């Protein structure tokens, strides 16, 4: 079973190169139905070096890293917050991807819906919501698309409107997720043009 866990951690770190310890523990608990202690033990074993083989990952001050010399930056931290949202939808969300198109940080499918996660920072609310709104959405994609917005500390929710966001949430420093608002289905796409 440890080989499965190690492979999963390795695959995960190939997408997001650094993941904080608490977030990795949360992931392992949800993905493999582990206790917190079992998740810590799994992480410890993944960081060990066996028979002159490289370890699966490296323990750094910022968390678990794919390579020993990686350091956390704001982009990776945003990806980690978006990954925390995806953890709520495991196991289906494990097949997530990191899109190249701004502002989407992460997307995944679950229960017939495509989820797109973005983050609104303070001072960027109007610009980002206008950008999302202006791209529009195809009519047939509306029922199966759900957009999730992470509100960074200081972001003003009242400045974000009519851009197709279904869920607004926060992710704190302890990686606790709180959904602050769920927009009713009949109001989500108000103001978003059909393309």
PDB file of C-alpha atoms in Angstrom:
ATOM      1  CA  UNK A   1       0.000   0.000   0.000  1.00  0.00           C
ATOM      2  CA  UNK A   2       2.909   2.376   0.705  1.00  0.00           C
ATOM      3  CA  UNK A   3       3.947   2.184  -2.949  1.00  0.00           C
ATOM      4  CA  UNK A   4       0.505   3.476  -3.974  1.00  0.00           C
ATOM      5  CA  UNK A   5       0.788   6.386  -1.539  1.00  0.00           C
ATOM      6  CA  UNK A   6       4.329   7.201  -2.674  1.00  0.00           C
ATOM      7  CA  UNK A   7       3.296   7.145  -6.332  1.00  0.00           C
ATOM      8  CA  UNK A   8       0.336   9.410  -5.602  1.00  0.00           C
ATOM      9  CA  UNK A   9       2.508  11.905  -3.684  1.00  0.00           C
ATOM     10  CA  UNK A  10       5.087  11.842  -6.496  1.00  0.00           C
ATOM     11  CA  UNK A  11       2.403  12.462  -9.147  1.00  0.00           C
ATOM     12  CA  UNK A  12       0.901  15.279  -7.106  1.00  0.00           C
ATOM     13  CA  UNK A  13       4.265  17.002  -6.635  1.00  0.00           C
ATOM     14  CA  UNK A  14       4.944  16.730 -10.364  1.00  0.00           C
ATOM     15  CA  UNK A  15       1.988  19.105 -10.851  1.00  0.00           C
ATOM     16  CA  UNK A  16       2.303  21.352  -7.777  1.00  0.00           C
ATOM     17  CA  UNK A  17       6.028  21.333  -6.863  1.00  0.00           C
ATOM     18  CA  UNK A  18       5.627  22.286  -3.167  1.00  0.00           C
ATOM     19  CA  UNK A  19       2.690  21.383  -0.932  1.00  0.00           C
ATOM     20  CA  UNK A  20       2.561  22.485   2.726  1.00  0.00           C
ATOM     21  CA  UNK A  21       2.568  19.654   5.283  1.00  0.00           C
ATOM     22  CA  UNK A  22      -0.902  20.408   6.658  1.00  0.00           C
ATOM     23  CA  UNK A  23      -2.395  20.445   3.177  1.00  0.00           C
ATOM     24  CA  UNK A  24      -0.733  17.144   2.247  1.00  0.00           C
ATOM     25  CA  UNK A  25      -2.036  15.590   5.473  1.00  0.00           C
ATOM     26  CA  UNK A  26      -5.541  16.857   4.654  1.00  0.00           C
ATOM     27  CA  UNK A  27      -5.243  15.404   1.157  1.00  0.00           C
ATOM     28  CA  UNK A  28      -4.048  11.974   2.328  1.00  0.00           C
ATOM     29  CA  UNK A  29      -6.775  11.810   4.980  1.00  0.00           C
ATOM     30  CA  UNK A  30      -9.479  12.518   2.411  1.00  0.00           C
ATOM     31  CA  UNK A  31      -8.012  10.542  -0.493  1.00  0.00           C
ATOM     32  CA  UNK A  32      -7.100   7.360   1.386  1.00  0.00           C
ATOM     33  CA  UNK A  33      -9.341   7.680   4.458  1.00  0.00           C
ATOM     34  CA  UNK A  34      -6.310   7.877   6.773  1.00  0.00           C
ATOM     35  CA  UNK A  35      -6.030   9.101  10.318  1.00  0.00           C
ATOM     36  CA  UNK A  36      -3.843  12.197  10.843  1.00  0.00           C
ATOM     37  CA  UNK A  37      -1.094  10.058  12.399  1.00  0.00           C
ATOM     38  CA  UNK A  38      -1.151   7.582   9.509  1.00  0.00           C
ATOM     39  CA  UNK A  39      -0.920  10.489   7.037  1.00  0.00           C
ATOM     40  CA  UNK A  40       2.118  11.893   8.892  1.00  0.00           C
ATOM     41  CA  UNK A  41       3.746   8.445   8.847  1.00  0.00           C
ATOM     42  CA  UNK A  42       3.101   8.166   5.102  1.00  0.00           C
ATOM     43  CA  UNK A  43       4.765  11.549   4.544  1.00  0.00           C
ATOM     44  CA  UNK A  44       7.728  10.548   6.729  1.00  0.00           C
ATOM     45  CA  UNK A  45       8.198   7.335   4.724  1.00  0.00           C
ATOM     46  CA  UNK A  46       7.955   9.218   1.421  1.00  0.00           C
ATOM     47  CA  UNK A  47      10.806  11.512   2.527  1.00  0.00           C
ATOM     48  CA  UNK A  48      13.115   8.636   3.520  1.00  0.00           C
ATOM     49  CA  UNK A  49      15.871   7.344   1.289  1.00  0.00           C
ATOM     50  CA  UNK A  50      15.911   3.571   0.743  1.00  0.00           C
ATOM     51  CA  UNK A  51      18.820   1.523  -0.640  1.00  0.00           C
ATOM     52  CA  UNK A  52      20.508   4.479  -2.357  1.00  0.00           C
ATOM     53  CA  UNK A  53      17.301   5.459  -4.150  1.00  0.00           C
ATOM     54  CA  UNK A  54      16.145   9.042  -4.201  1.00  0.00           C
ATOM     55  CA  UNK A  55      13.283   9.803  -1.823  1.00  0.00           C
ATOM     56  CA  UNK A  56       9.823  10.416  -3.281  1.00  0.00           C
ATOM     57  CA  UNK A  57       9.878  13.966  -1.905  1.00  0.00           C
ATOM     58  CA  UNK A  58      11.888  16.280   0.312  1.00  0.00           C
ATOM     59  CA  UNK A  59      10.853  17.909   3.571  1.00  0.00           C
ATOM     60  CA  UNK A  60      11.533  21.654   3.410  1.00  0.00           C
ATOM     61  CA  UNK A  61      10.573  24.576   5.636  1.00  0.00           C
ATOM     62  CA  UNK A  62       7.644  25.304   3.313  1.00  0.00           C
ATOM     63  CA  UNK A  63       6.362  21.711   3.132  1.00  0.00           C
ATOM     64  CA  UNK A  64       6.937  18.747   0.866  1.00  0.00           C
ATOM     65  CA  UNK A  65       8.859  19.514  -2.299  1.00  0.00           C
ATOM     66  CA  UNK A  66       9.601  17.652  -5.503  1.00  0.00           C
ATOM     67  CA  UNK A  67      13.246  18.786  -5.297  1.00  0.00           C
ATOM     68  CA  UNK A  68      15.359  19.720  -2.305  1.00  0.00           C
ATOM     69  CA  UNK A  69      16.185  23.248  -3.489  1.00  0.00           C
ATOM     70  CA  UNK A  70      12.669  24.495  -4.347  1.00  0.00           C
ATOM     71  CA  UNK A  71      11.161  27.425  -2.474  1.00  0.00           C
ATOM     72  CA  UNK A  72       7.567  28.556  -2.177  1.00  0.00           C
ATOM     73  CA  UNK A  73       6.406  31.529  -4.225  1.00  0.00           C
ATOM     74  CA  UNK A  74       3.063  33.298  -4.627  1.00  0.00           C
ATOM     75  CA  UNK A  75       2.078  31.317  -7.725  1.00  0.00           C
ATOM     76  CA  UNK A  76       2.629  27.974  -6.003  1.00  0.00           C
ATOM     77  CA  UNK A  77       0.773  29.247  -2.920  1.00  0.00           C
ATOM     78  CA  UNK A  78      -2.221  30.164  -5.126  1.00  0.00           C
ATOM     79  CA  UNK A  79      -2.132  26.690  -6.668  1.00  0.00           C
ATOM     80  CA  UNK A  80      -2.096  25.180  -3.172  1.00  0.00           C
ATOM     81  CA  UNK A  81      -5.171  27.194  -2.142  1.00  0.00           C
ATOM     82  CA  UNK A  82      -6.948  26.053  -5.317  1.00  0.00           C
ATOM     83  CA  UNK A  83      -5.875  22.474  -4.570  1.00  0.00           C
ATOM     84  CA  UNK A  84      -7.458  22.820  -1.125  1.00  0.00           C
ATOM     85  CA  UNK A  85     -10.766  23.554  -2.885  1.00  0.00           C
ATOM     86  CA  UNK A  86     -10.304  20.430  -5.031  1.00  0.00           C
ATOM     87  CA  UNK A  87      -9.716  18.348  -1.879  1.00  0.00           C
ATOM     88  CA  UNK A  88     -13.377  18.901  -0.986  1.00  0.00           C
ATOM     89  CA  UNK A  89     -14.398  16.896  -4.052  1.00  0.00           C
ATOM     90  CA  UNK A  90     -12.093  13.872  -3.753  1.00  0.00           C
ATOM     91  CA  UNK A  91     -11.728  11.262  -5.172  1.00  0.00           C
ATOM     92  CA  UNK A  92     -13.048  12.575  -8.517  1.00  0.00           C
ATOM     93  CA  UNK A  93     -11.105  15.837  -8.307  1.00  0.00           C
ATOM     94  CA  UNK A  94      -7.772  13.975  -8.111  1.00  0.00           C
ATOM     95  CA  UNK A  95      -7.675  14.172 -11.902  1.00  0.00           C
ATOM     96  CA  UNK A  96      -7.342  17.965 -11.758  1.00  0.00           C
ATOM     97  CA  UNK A  97      -5.283  20.056 -14.135  1.00  0.00           C
ATOM     98  CA  UNK A  98      -3.596  23.442 -13.929  1.00  0.00           C
ATOM     99  CA  UNK A  99      -4.816  25.442 -16.933  1.00  0.00           C
ATOM    100  CA  UNK A 100      -2.511  27.901 -18.657  1.00  0.00           C
ATOM    101  CA  UNK A 101      -5.290  30.463 -19.151  1.00  0.00           C
ATOM    102  CA  UNK A 102      -5.428  33.273 -16.610  1.00  0.00           C
ATOM    103  CA  UNK A 103      -7.300  33.589 -14.197  1.00  0.00           C
ATOM    104  CA  UNK A 104      -8.052  29.881 -13.727  1.00  0.00           C
ATOM    105  CA  UNK A 105      -5.710  28.214 -11.243  1.00  0.00           C
ATOM    106  CA  UNK A 106      -7.093  24.692 -11.328  1.00  0.00           C
ATOM    107  CA  UNK A 107      -9.945  22.774 -12.921  1.00  0.00           C
ATOM    108  CA  UNK A 108     -11.499  19.353 -12.406  1.00  0.00           C
ATOM    109  CA  UNK A 109     -14.661  17.375 -13.097  1.00  0.00           C
ATOM    110  CA  UNK A 110     -16.982  15.951 -10.469  1.00  0.00           C
ATOM    111  CA  UNK A 111     -20.481  14.499 -10.741  1.00  0.00           C
ATOM    112  CA  UNK A 112     -20.978  15.698 -14.307  1.00  0.00           C
ATOM    113  CA  UNK A 113     -19.822  19.268 -13.615  1.00  0.00           C
ATOM    114  CA  UNK A 114     -16.648  21.024 -14.711  1.00  0.00           C
ATOM    115  CA  UNK A 115     -15.231  23.153 -11.874  1.00  0.00           C
ATOM    116  CA  UNK A 116     -12.928  26.115 -12.484  1.00  0.00           C
ATOM    117  CA  UNK A 117     -11.140  27.717  -9.530  1.00  0.00           C
ATOM    118  CA  UNK A 118      -9.753  31.266  -9.451  1.00  0.00           C
ATOM    119  CA  UNK A 119      -8.590  33.678  -6.756  1.00  0.00           C
ATOM    120  CA  UNK A 120      -9.570  37.307  -6.261  1.00  0.00           C
ATOM    121  CA  UNK A 121      -6.961  39.483  -4.559  1.00  0.00           C
ATOM    122  CA  UNK A 122      -7.547  42.866  -2.979  1.00  0.00           C
ATOM    123  CA  UNK A 123      -7.564  45.611  -5.591  1.00  0.00           C
ATOM    124  CA  UNK A 124      -8.048  43.214  -8.524  1.00  0.00           C
ATOM    125  CA  UNK A 125     -11.733  42.413  -8.017  1.00  0.00           C
ATOM    126  CA  UNK A 126     -13.209  44.678 -10.716  1.00  0.00           C
ATOM    127  CA  UNK A 127     -10.570  43.934 -13.332  1.00  0.00           C
ATOM    128  CA  UNK A 128     -10.718  40.178 -12.836  1.00  0.00           C
ATOM    129  CA  UNK A 129     -14.522  39.967 -12.745  1.00  0.00           C
ATOM    130  CA  UNK A 130     -14.734  42.079 -15.931  1.00  0.00           C
ATOM    131  CA  UNK A 131     -12.177  39.842 -17.617  1.00  0.00           C
ATOM    132  CA  UNK A 132     -14.059  36.660 -16.651  1.00  0.00           C
ATOM    133  CA  UNK A 133     -17.410  38.141 -17.700  1.00  0.00           C
ATOM    134  CA  UNK A 134     -16.108  39.352 -21.077  1.00  0.00           C
ATOM    135  CA  UNK A 135     -14.945  35.874 -22.129  1.00  0.00           C
ATOM    136  CA  UNK A 136     -18.551  34.661 -21.929  1.00  0.00           C
ATOM    137  CA  UNK A 137     -19.669  31.037 -22.029  1.00  0.00           C
ATOM    138  CA  UNK A 138     -21.394  28.752 -24.498  1.00  0.00           C
ATOM    139  CA  UNK A 139     -25.088  28.185 -23.802  1.00  0.00           C
ATOM    140  CA  UNK A 140     -24.739  24.395 -23.594  1.00  0.00           C
ATOM    141  CA  UNK A 141     -21.881  24.730 -21.068  1.00  0.00           C
ATOM    142  CA  UNK A 142     -23.857  26.772 -18.533  1.00  0.00           C
ATOM    143  CA  UNK A 143     -25.632  23.841 -16.817  1.00  0.00           C
ATOM    144  CA  UNK A 144     -22.426  21.817 -16.395  1.00  0.00           C
ATOM    145  CA  UNK A 145     -19.952  24.585 -15.478  1.00  0.00           C
ATOM    146  CA  UNK A 146     -19.311  25.720 -11.927  1.00  0.00           C
ATOM    147  CA  UNK A 147     -16.862  28.472 -11.113  1.00  0.00           C
ATOM    148  CA  UNK A 148     -15.363  28.765  -7.638  1.00  0.00           C
ATOM    149  CA  UNK A 149     -13.719  31.961  -6.385  1.00  0.00           C
ATOM    150  CA  UNK A 150     -11.265  32.043  -3.511  1.00  0.00           C
ATOM    151  CA  UNK A 151     -11.376  35.410  -1.780  1.00  0.00           C
ATOM    152  CA  UNK A 152      -7.888  36.385  -0.636  1.00  0.00           C
ATOM    153  CA  UNK A 153      -7.619  38.376   2.606  1.00  0.00           C
ATOM    154  CA  UNK A 154      -8.875  41.906   2.026  1.00  0.00           C
ATOM    155  CA  UNK A 155     -10.733  41.089  -1.211  1.00  0.00           C
ATOM    156  CA  UNK A 156     -14.081  42.889  -1.435  1.00  0.00           C
ATOM    157  CA  UNK A 157     -16.868  40.492  -2.454  1.00  0.00           C
ATOM    158  CA  UNK A 158     -19.247  43.375  -3.264  1.00  0.00           C
ATOM    159  CA  UNK A 159     -16.998  44.396  -6.193  1.00  0.00           C
ATOM    160  CA  UNK A 160     -17.370  40.983  -7.849  1.00  0.00           C
ATOM    161  CA  UNK A 161     -20.586  40.579  -9.804  1.00  0.00           C
ATOM    162  CA  UNK A 162     -22.088  39.005 -12.894  1.00  0.00           C
ATOM    163  CA  UNK A 163     -19.161  36.810 -13.875  1.00  0.00           C
ATOM    164  CA  UNK A 164     -20.647  33.336 -13.428  1.00  0.00           C
ATOM    165  CA  UNK A 165     -19.132  32.515 -10.039  1.00  0.00           C
ATOM    166  CA  UNK A 166     -21.227  29.858  -8.259  1.00  0.00           C
ATOM    167  CA  UNK A 167     -19.276  29.561  -4.989  1.00  0.00           C
ATOM    168  CA  UNK A 168     -17.225  32.076  -3.012  1.00  0.00           C
ATOM    169  CA  UNK A 169     -14.891  30.732  -0.344  1.00  0.00           C
ATOM    170  CA  UNK A 170     -11.868  31.493   1.793  1.00  0.00           C
ATOM    171  CA  UNK A 171      -8.833  29.342   2.587  1.00  0.00           C
ATOM    172  CA  UNK A 172      -6.978  30.367   5.744  1.00  0.00           C
ATOM    173  CA  UNK A 173      -3.342  29.822   6.767  1.00  0.00           C
ATOM    174  CA  UNK A 174      -4.265  26.493   8.399  1.00  0.00           C
ATOM    175  CA  UNK A 175      -5.784  25.319   5.084  1.00  0.00           C
ATOM    176  CA  UNK A 176      -9.321  25.401   6.450  1.00  0.00           C
ATOM    177  CA  UNK A 177     -11.863  26.094   3.733  1.00  0.00           C
ATOM    178  CA  UNK A 178     -15.066  28.041   4.374  1.00  0.00           C
ATOM    179  CA  UNK A 179     -17.751  28.600   1.745  1.00  0.00           C
ATOM    180  CA  UNK A 180     -18.920  32.168   2.310  1.00  0.00           C
ATOM    181  CA  UNK A 181     -21.608  32.273  -0.379  1.00  0.00           C
ATOM    182  CA  UNK A 182     -23.369  30.002  -2.860  1.00  0.00           C
ATOM    183  CA  UNK A 183     -25.097  31.938  -5.641  1.00  0.00           C
ATOM    184  CA  UNK A 184     -28.507  30.471  -6.638  1.00  0.00           C
ATOM    185  CA  UNK A 185     -28.451  28.567  -9.947  1.00  0.00           C
ATOM    186  CA  UNK A 186     -30.915  30.941 -11.611  1.00  0.00           C
ATOM    187  CA  UNK A 187     -28.680  33.963 -10.837  1.00  0.00           C
ATOM    188  CA  UNK A 188     -25.193  32.589 -11.569  1.00  0.00           C
ATOM    189  CA  UNK A 189     -25.052  33.511 -15.248  1.00  0.00           C
ATOM    190  CA  UNK A 190     -26.766  36.919 -15.008  1.00  0.00           C
ATOM    191  CA  UNK A 191     -24.793  39.390 -17.118  1.00  0.00           C
ATOM    192  CA  UNK A 192     -22.473  36.778 -18.656  1.00  0.00           C
ATOM    193  CA  UNK A 193     -22.718  36.857 -22.473  1.00  0.00           C
ATOM    194  CA  UNK A 194     -23.360  33.726 -24.507  1.00  0.00           C
ATOM    195  CA  UNK A 195     -20.636  33.106 -27.088  1.00  0.00           C
TER     196      UNK A 195
END
